[in-house]
Coordinates of N, CA and C in Angstrom, one line a residue:
M239 N 77.3 139.6 64.9 CA 77.4 138.2 64.6 C 78.9 137.8 64.5
Y240 N 79.3 136.8 65.2 CA 80.6 136.3 65.2 C 80.9 135.5 63.9
I241 N 82.0 135.8 63.3 CA 82.3 135.1 62.0 C 83.7 134.4 62.0
G242 N 84.5 134.6 63.1 CA 85.7 133.9 63.2 C 86.7 134.6 64.1
Y243 N 88.0 134.1 64.0 CA 89.0 134.7 64.8 C 90.4 134.3 64.3
M244 N 91.4 135.1 64.8 CA 92.8 134.9 64.5 C 93.5 135.2 65.8
G245 N 93.8 134.2 66.6 CA 94.4 134.4 67.9 C 93.4 135.2 68.8
D246 N 93.9 136.3 69.3 CA 93.1 137.1 70.2 C 92.2 138.1 69.4
V247 N 92.3 138.1 68.1 CA 91.5 139.1 67.3 C 90.2 138.4 66.8
S248 N 89.1 138.9 67.3 CA 87.8 138.3 66.9 C 87.2 139.0 65.7
F249 N 86.7 138.3 64.7 CA 86.1 138.9 63.6 C 84.6 138.9 63.9
E250 N 84.0 140.1 63.9 CA 82.6 140.2 64.2 C 81.9 141.3 63.4
V251 N 80.6 141.1 63.2 CA 79.7 142.1 62.5 C 78.5 142.3 63.3
S252 N 78.2 143.5 63.7 CA 77.0 143.9 64.4 C 76.7 145.4 64.1
P253 N 75.5 145.9 64.4 CA 75.2 147.3 64.1 C 76.2 148.3 64.7
N254 N 76.9 147.9 65.9 CA 77.8 148.8 66.5 C 79.2 148.4 66.5
H255 N 79.5 147.3 65.9 CA 80.9 146.7 65.9 C 81.2 146.0 64.6
L256 N 82.2 146.4 63.9 CA 82.6 145.7 62.7 C 84.1 145.5 62.6
L257 N 84.5 144.3 62.6 CA 85.9 143.9 62.4 C 85.9 142.6 61.6
T258 N 86.2 142.7 60.3 CA 86.2 141.6 59.4 C 87.4 141.6 58.5
P259 N 87.8 140.5 58.0 CA 88.8 140.5 56.9 C 88.2 140.8 55.6
T260 N 88.9 141.6 54.8 CA 88.5 141.9 53.4 C 89.7 141.6 52.5
K261 N 89.3 141.5 51.2 CA 90.3 141.2 50.2 C 91.2 139.9 50.5
L262 N 90.5 138.9 51.0 CA 91.1 137.6 51.3 C 91.8 137.0 50.1
S263 N 93.0 136.6 50.3 CA 93.8 136.0 49.2 C 94.5 134.8 49.8
Q264 N 94.4 133.6 49.1 CA 95.1 132.4 49.6 C 95.9 131.8 48.6
G265 N 97.0 131.1 49.0 CA 97.8 130.4 48.0 C 98.6 129.3 48.7
T266 N 99.2 128.5 47.8 CA 100.0 127.4 48.3 C 101.2 127.2 47.3
S267 N 102.1 126.4 47.6 CA 103.3 126.1 46.8 C 103.8 124.7 46.9
S268 N 104.7 124.4 46.1 CA 105.4 123.0 46.3 C 106.9 123.3 46.4
R269 N 107.5 122.3 47.0 CA 109.0 122.4 47.1 C 109.7 121.4 46.2
W270 N 110.7 121.9 45.5 CA 111.5 121.1 44.5 C 112.9 121.3 44.7
Q271 N 113.7 120.3 44.4 CA 115.2 120.4 44.4 C 115.7 120.1 43.0
E272 N 116.6 120.9 42.6 CA 117.2 120.7 41.3 C 118.6 120.0 41.5
H273 N 118.8 118.9 40.8 CA 120.1 118.2 40.9 C 120.9 118.4 39.6
D274 N 122.0 119.0 39.6 CA 122.8 119.3 38.4 C 123.5 118.0 37.9
L275 N 123.5 117.8 36.6 CA 124.2 116.7 36.0 C 125.1 117.3 34.9
I276 N 126.3 116.7 34.8 CA 127.2 117.1 33.8 C 126.7 116.9 32.4
L277 N 126.7 117.9 31.6 CA 126.3 117.9 30.2 C 124.9 117.5 29.9
K278 N 124.1 117.5 31.0 CA 122.6 117.2 30.8 C 121.8 118.3 31.6
K279 N 120.5 118.3 31.3 CA 119.7 119.2 32.0 C 119.5 118.7 33.5
P280 N 119.3 119.6 34.4 CA 119.1 119.2 35.8 C 117.9 118.3 36.0
V281 N 118.0 117.4 37.0 CA 116.9 116.5 37.3 C 116.1 117.2 38.5
S282 N 114.8 117.3 38.3 CA 114.0 117.9 39.3 C 113.4 116.8 40.3
E283 N 113.5 117.1 41.6 CA 112.9 116.1 42.5 C 111.9 116.8 43.4
F284 N 110.7 116.3 43.5 CA 109.6 116.8 44.3 C 109.9 116.5 45.7
L285 N 110.0 117.5 46.6 CA 110.3 117.3 48.0 C 109.0 117.2 48.8
G286 N 107.9 117.9 48.4 CA 106.7 117.9 49.1 C 106.0 119.2 49.0
P287 N 104.8 119.3 49.7 CA 104.1 120.5 49.6 C 104.8 121.6 50.4
G288 N 104.5 122.9 50.0 CA 105.0 124.0 50.7 C 104.0 124.5 51.8
L289 N 104.3 125.5 52.5 CA 103.3 126.1 53.4 C 102.3 126.9 52.7
K290 N 101.1 126.9 53.2 CA 100.0 127.7 52.6 C 100.3 129.1 53.1
Q291 N 99.8 130.1 52.3 CA 99.9 131.5 52.7 C 98.5 132.1 52.5
T292 N 98.2 133.1 53.3 CA 97.0 133.9 53.1 C 97.3 135.3 53.5
S293 N 96.5 136.2 52.9 CA 96.7 137.6 53.3 C 95.3 138.3 53.2
F294 N 95.1 139.3 54.0 CA 93.9 140.1 53.9 C 94.1 141.4 54.6
D295 N 93.1 142.3 54.3 CA 93.1 143.6 54.9 C 92.0 143.6 56.1
I296 N 92.3 144.4 57.0 CA 91.3 144.6 58.1 C 91.1 146.1 58.2
V297 N 89.8 146.6 58.0 CA 89.5 148.0 58.2 C 89.1 148.2 59.6
L298 N 89.9 149.1 60.2 CA 89.7 149.5 61.7 C 89.2 150.9 61.7
T299 N 88.0 151.1 62.3 CA 87.5 152.5 62.4 C 86.7 152.7 63.6
T300 N 86.9 153.8 64.2 CA 86.1 154.1 65.5 C 84.6 154.2 65.2
A301 N 84.2 154.5 63.9 CA 82.8 154.6 63.6 C 82.1 153.2 63.8
Y302 N 82.8 152.1 63.9 CA 82.3 150.8 64.1 C 82.7 150.2 65.4
G303 N 83.0 151.1 66.4 CA 83.3 150.6 67.7 C 84.7 150.0 67.9
I304 N 85.6 150.3 67.0 CA 87.0 149.7 67.1 C 88.0 150.8 67.5
E305 N 88.9 150.6 68.3 CA 90.0 151.5 68.6 C 91.2 151.1 67.7
P306 N 91.4 151.7 66.5 CA 92.4 151.3 65.6 C 93.8 151.1 66.2
A307 N 94.2 152.1 67.0 CA 95.6 152.0 67.6 C 95.7 150.8 68.5
D308 N 94.7 150.4 69.2 CA 94.8 149.2 70.1 C 94.9 147.9 69.3
E309 N 94.1 147.8 68.2 CA 94.1 146.7 67.4 C 95.4 146.5 66.6
I310 N 96.0 147.7 66.1 CA 97.2 147.6 65.4 C 98.3 147.2 66.4
S311 N 98.3 147.7 67.6 CA 99.3 147.3 68.6 C 99.2 145.8 68.9
K312 N 98.0 145.3 69.0 CA 97.8 143.9 69.3 C 98.4 143.0 68.1
L313 N 98.1 143.4 66.9 CA 98.6 142.6 65.7 C 100.1 142.7 65.6
M314 N 100.7 143.8 65.8 CA 102.1 144.0 65.7 C 102.8 143.2 66.8
E315 N 102.2 143.1 68.0 CA 102.8 142.4 69.1 C 102.7 140.9 68.8
M316 N 101.6 140.4 68.2 CA 101.5 139.0 67.8 C 102.5 138.6 66.8
C317 N 102.8 139.5 65.9 CA 103.8 139.3 64.9 C 105.2 139.2 65.4
E318 N 105.5 140.2 66.3 CA 106.9 140.3 66.8 C 107.2 139.3 67.8
K319 N 106.2 138.7 68.5 CA 106.4 137.7 69.5 C 106.4 136.3 68.8
G320 N 106.1 136.2 67.6 CA 106.1 134.9 66.9 C 104.9 134.0 67.3
E321 N 103.8 134.6 67.7 CA 102.7 133.8 68.1 C 102.1 132.9 67.0
V322 N 101.7 131.7 67.3 CA 101.0 130.9 66.4 C 99.6 130.7 66.9
F323 N 98.6 130.5 66.0 CA 97.2 130.5 66.4 C 96.4 129.9 65.3
P324 N 95.2 129.4 65.6 CA 94.3 129.0 64.6 C 93.7 130.2 63.9
L325 N 93.3 130.0 62.6 CA 92.6 131.0 61.8 C 91.3 130.4 61.4
I326 N 90.3 131.0 62.0 CA 88.9 130.6 61.7 C 88.2 131.7 61.0
I327 N 87.6 131.4 59.8 CA 86.8 132.3 59.0 C 85.6 131.6 58.6
G328 N 84.4 132.2 58.8 CA 83.1 131.5 58.4 C 82.9 130.3 59.3
E329 N 83.3 130.4 60.6 CA 83.1 129.4 61.6 C 83.8 128.0 61.2
K330 N 84.8 128.0 60.3 CA 85.6 126.8 60.1 C 87.0 127.2 59.9
P331 N 87.9 126.3 60.3 CA 89.4 126.5 60.1 C 89.8 126.7 58.7
V332 N 90.7 127.6 58.4 CA 91.2 127.8 57.1 C 92.2 126.7 56.7
S333 N 92.8 126.1 57.7 CA 93.7 125.0 57.5 C 93.7 124.1 58.7
E334 N 94.1 122.8 58.6 CA 94.2 122.0 59.8 C 95.3 122.4 60.7
N335 N 96.2 123.2 60.2 CA 97.3 123.7 61.0 C 97.1 125.1 61.5
Y336 N 98.0 125.5 62.4 CA 98.0 126.8 63.0 C 98.6 127.8 61.9
W337 N 98.6 129.1 62.2 CA 99.2 130.1 61.4 C 100.1 131.0 62.2
R338 N 101.0 131.7 61.5 CA 101.8 132.7 62.1 C 101.8 134.0 61.2
L339 N 101.9 135.1 61.9 CA 101.9 136.4 61.2 C 103.2 136.6 60.6
E340 N 103.3 136.8 59.3 CA 104.5 137.1 58.6 C 104.8 138.6 58.6
S341 N 103.7 139.4 58.4 CA 103.9 140.8 58.4 C 102.5 141.5 58.7
V342 N 102.7 142.7 59.2 CA 101.5 143.6 59.5 C 101.9 145.0 59.0
N343 N 101.1 145.5 58.1 CA 101.4 146.8 57.5 C 100.2 147.7 57.6
T344 N 100.4 148.9 58.0 CA 99.3 149.9 58.2 C 99.3 150.9 57.1
G345 N 98.2 151.1 56.5 CA 98.0 152.1 55.4 C 96.7 152.8 55.6
E346 N 96.4 153.8 54.7 CA 95.1 154.5 54.8 C 94.8 155.0 56.2
T347 N 95.6 155.8 56.8 CA 95.3 156.2 58.1 C 94.6 157.6 58.1
F348 N 93.7 157.8 59.1 CA 93.1 159.1 59.2 C 93.0 159.4 60.7
Y349 N 93.3 160.7 61.0 CA 93.3 161.1 62.4 C 92.3 162.2 62.7
D350 N 91.8 162.3 63.9 CA 90.9 163.4 64.2 C 91.7 164.7 64.5
P351 N 91.0 165.8 64.7 CA 91.8 167.1 65.0 C 92.7 167.1 66.2
E352 N 92.5 166.2 67.1 CA 93.3 166.1 68.3 C 94.5 165.1 68.1
G353 N 94.6 164.5 66.9 CA 95.7 163.6 66.6 C 95.4 162.1 66.9
K354 N 94.2 161.8 67.3 CA 93.8 160.4 67.6 C 93.5 159.7 66.3
L355 N 94.1 158.5 66.2 CA 93.9 157.6 65.1 C 92.4 157.2 65.1
I356 N 91.7 157.5 64.0 CA 90.3 157.1 64.0 C 89.9 156.1 62.9
H357 N 90.9 155.9 61.9 CA 90.6 155.0 60.8 C 92.0 154.5 60.3
A358 N 92.1 153.2 60.0 CA 93.3 152.6 59.4 C 92.9 151.3 58.7
V359 N 93.6 151.0 57.6 CA 93.5 149.8 57.0 C 94.8 149.0 57.2
V360 N 94.7 147.8 57.8 CA 95.8 147.0 58.1 C 95.9 145.8 57.2
S361 N 97.0 145.6 56.5 CA 97.2 144.5 55.7 C 98.1 143.4 56.5
V362 N 97.6 142.2 56.6 CA 98.3 141.2 57.3 C 98.6 140.0 56.3
S363 N 99.8 139.4 56.5 CA 100.2 138.3 55.7 C 100.5 137.2 56.7
L364 N 99.9 136.0 56.4 CA 100.1 134.9 57.3 C 100.7 133.7 56.6
K365 N 101.4 132.8 57.3 CA 101.9 131.6 56.7 C 101.6 130.5 57.6
E366 N 101.2 129.4 57.0 CA 100.9 128.2 57.8 C 102.0 127.7 58.7
Y367 N 101.7 127.2 59.9 CA 102.7 126.8 60.8 C 102.4 125.3 61.1
D368 N 103.2 124.4 60.6 CA 103.0 123.0 60.7 C 103.8 122.5 61.9
D369 N 103.1 122.1 63.0 CA 103.9 121.7 64.2 C 104.0 120.2 64.2
S370 N 103.9 119.5 63.1 CA 104.0 118.0 63.2 C 105.5 117.6 63.5
N371 N 106.4 118.5 63.4 CA 107.8 118.3 63.6 C 108.2 118.7 65.0
Y372 N 107.3 119.0 65.9 CA 107.5 119.6 67.2 C 108.5 118.8 68.0
K373 N 108.4 117.4 68.1 CA 109.3 116.6 68.9 C 110.7 116.8 68.5
E374 N 111.0 116.8 67.2 CA 112.4 117.0 66.7 C 112.9 118.4 67.1
E375 N 112.0 119.4 66.9 CA 112.4 120.7 67.3 C 112.7 120.8 68.8
Q376 N 111.9 120.2 69.6 CA 112.1 120.3 71.0 C 113.4 119.6 71.4
A377 N 113.7 118.4 70.8 CA 114.9 117.7 71.1 C 116.1 118.5 70.8
Q378 N 116.1 119.3 69.6 CA 117.2 120.2 69.3 C 117.3 121.3 70.3
A379 N 116.2 121.8 70.8 CA 116.3 122.9 71.7 C 116.8 122.4 73.1
D380 N 116.5 121.2 73.4 CA 117.0 120.6 74.7 C 118.5 120.4 74.6
L381 N 119.1 120.2 73.4 CA 120.5 120.0 73.3 C 121.3 121.3 73.5
S382 N 120.6 122.5 73.3 CA 121.3 123.8 73.4 C 121.6 124.2 74.8

């Protein structure tokens, strides 16, 4: 059963294939500026909302039809290339905006007797990518 995706990574559950996010954590922030005043406390100014963040683990194991090394390579490439993508979980978008991979960390690895990676837990951290400022960014790039 298909439950979502993150770029080229599909989250699925079936008797022979399991690739799903676990330990999902989400957060947001706000942006503030402090203005110093002489002999008075600083004045706080609300600038607007910050970017949302989310993180989760993905268990990759050959026992469920996954090649951990291939999936880790795909995730690291997405991160290093700066790809942005929709994040869909439970058949609905996590945000109205796209997301970018902030980090990919591999832990809990197990290898078979021949040295092939057969199990790994990958922790990914994502940050919201708001492209509403695209025209301004493109204009700056054209000036370069």
